[in-house]
Amino acid sequence: MMKKLYFFLLAATLCVACNNQSDRSAADGQISDFYDQRAAQSAAQQGAEATASTSSAGAGNTTIKMYEVPARLTDRPEVILHRQGFTISYNKTTKTPNWVAWHLTKSHTYGRIQRETQAFQEDSSVPAPRATLDDYYNSRYDRGHMCPAGDNKWSEQSMSQTFLLSNICPQNHGLNKNAWNDLEIQCRDWAREYNSVDIVCGPVYRTATRSDGKMRASAFQKYIGRNKVWVPDAFFKVVLCRGRQPKAIGFIYENRGGQQRMSDCMCSVDDIERITGIDFYPLLADDVENRIEARASLREW
């Protein structure tokens, strides 16, 4: 895995460097119960939240620090989409997310809503051309969830929103059903053990260059469908546990079948920041952020 990680790091250096200025405009407050507040609100209130800033909880004068949300991107297209249980940075060029972030609580790892009642849907809230069901038909790729359906059994609305194609990437079937699914289950186990974790995941495109808010693909980039939905080379996931002893861990999985052991795919958050050009967890105190993002150890989890 270290050789593979080196390859991704080398490829990342060919891209224009990410703007490391953190967007720290979120208001002060506590994130605990944030998504529970959203779930409890009426449809009208939820609609108002969808147009509010990421720092608004939509509950009186309460303001929330959304620790899971990365810094705003300036080197590629980005449209922020607020869902009931997660946030998306959508890229109109790739027709996939730049990242998807959510605060997973222990209570949200349980629920009665089943994915079998849901259907994948085109997301009409993002600009056309966009991913459609036809793009995935006969593509030989799964419609891979970024924020998992399994993390959203607590809410019918939130579960349904995970099936919008703005939360989906073309994903190898073997990866989707095996190693990536194992990581999703592990994150739910951590949320139950630590009461909550902050998660960000998304695609990796090693063939892309980014500059001036534009994203360009090399001649080797793979697409699916008439709308040319980009096929990721890999997927990243970073997980943060806050509390008395904060810690973080990252993973890179290649978009292929076959065995990919979690321990082999593990890396530091710093490594993933260099690979993706994304600044994770910018609302943490700098000394905490620098310390926990520099190391990764499954034994500490």
XYZ file of C-alpha atoms in Angstrom, residues 171-297:
127
model
C -17.721 2.443 -8.074
C -16.316 -0.994 -8.805
C -18.834 -3.637 -7.728
C -16.290 -5.682 -5.770
C -15.117 -2.627 -3.830
C -18.672 -1.425 -3.176
C -19.848 -4.744 -1.772
C -16.726 -5.720 0.143
C -13.877 -3.494 1.363
C -15.744 -0.169 1.125
C -18.771 -1.670 2.855
C -16.501 -3.041 5.582
C -15.156 0.474 6.188
C -18.688 1.879 6.422
C -19.568 -0.737 9.019
C -16.373 0.048 10.940
C -17.290 3.751 11.046
C -20.685 2.878 12.538
C -18.932 0.762 15.150
C -16.700 3.732 16.034
C -19.724 6.035 16.305
C -21.296 3.599 18.765
C -18.077 3.290 20.764
C -17.280 7.013 20.935
C -20.877 8.346 20.736
C -20.108 10.246 17.528
C -17.530 10.695 14.755
C -17.077 13.247 11.952
C -16.646 11.693 8.501
C -15.684 13.018 5.068
C -15.317 10.897 1.956
C -15.186 11.308 -1.791
C -13.495 10.417 -5.063
C -9.844 10.738 -6.075
C -8.971 11.702 -9.661
C -5.240 11.416 -10.118
C -5.447 12.409 -13.799
C -6.978 15.818 -13.127
C -5.359 19.240 -12.906
C -7.018 22.043 -10.985
C -6.535 25.771 -11.282
C -8.559 28.979 -11.279
C -11.695 27.164 -10.224
C -11.518 24.847 -13.233
C -10.894 21.125 -13.378
C -9.445 19.443 -16.436
C -9.038 15.756 -17.164
C -6.172 14.096 -18.965
C -6.664 11.879 -21.989
C -6.637 8.884 -19.636
C -9.704 9.884 -17.639
C -12.552 7.351 -17.747
C -16.191 8.381 -18.115
C -19.548 6.685 -18.152
C -22.694 7.634 -20.046
C -23.753 10.372 -22.374
C -23.163 13.002 -19.685
C -19.568 11.860 -19.128
C -19.700 11.146 -15.423
C -16.105 10.859 -14.245
C -14.960 7.460 -12.957
C -12.762 7.858 -9.843
C -9.345 6.231 -9.677
C -9.783 5.777 -5.931
C -11.849 6.873 -2.933
C -10.799 8.570 0.291
C -12.375 8.631 3.722
C -11.236 10.543 6.807
C -12.673 10.023 10.279
C -12.378 12.314 13.306
C -13.156 11.447 16.916
C -13.459 14.542 19.089
C -13.384 14.540 22.884
C -10.788 14.518 25.613
C -8.276 12.723 23.389
C -9.054 13.690 19.774
C -7.775 11.444 17.001
C -8.156 11.093 13.259
C -7.494 8.468 10.630
C -7.652 8.289 6.836
C -8.047 5.670 4.125
C -7.473 5.436 0.374
C -9.095 2.569 -1.545
C -8.426 1.990 -5.210
C -11.528 1.803 -7.403
C -11.087 -1.879 -8.234
C -12.135 -5.311 -7.056
C -9.961 -7.735 -5.170
C -8.765 -7.730 -1.610
C -7.908 -4.368 -0.067
C -7.182 -4.710 3.628
C -8.118 -1.793 5.858
C -4.682 -1.767 7.464
C -3.015 -1.520 4.038
C -5.293 1.309 2.908
C -4.810 3.361 6.076
C -2.925 6.666 5.938
C -2.841 9.992 7.738
C -5.258 12.837 7.101
C -2.258 14.916 6.050
C -1.527 12.378 3.303
C -5.085 12.598 2.012
C -4.980 16.390 2.085
C -1.898 16.270 -0.162
C -3.581 13.778 -2.504
C -6.946 15.547 -2.762
C -6.087 19.206 -2.183
C -8.853 19.387 0.449
C -8.371 20.973 3.893
C -10.207 18.747 6.383
C -11.493 19.767 9.811
C -10.481 23.456 9.561
C -12.557 24.418 12.612
C -10.355 22.442 14.984
C -7.806 24.385 17.010
C -4.614 24.539 14.944
C -2.472 22.677 17.458
C -5.008 19.845 17.686
C -5.496 19.717 13.916
C -1.767 19.589 13.199
C -1.159 16.867 15.769
C -3.951 14.442 14.939
C -3.778 14.828 11.157
C -0.093 13.870 11.040
C -0.482 10.292 12.248
C -2.733 7.286 11.776
C -2.943 4.049 13.727
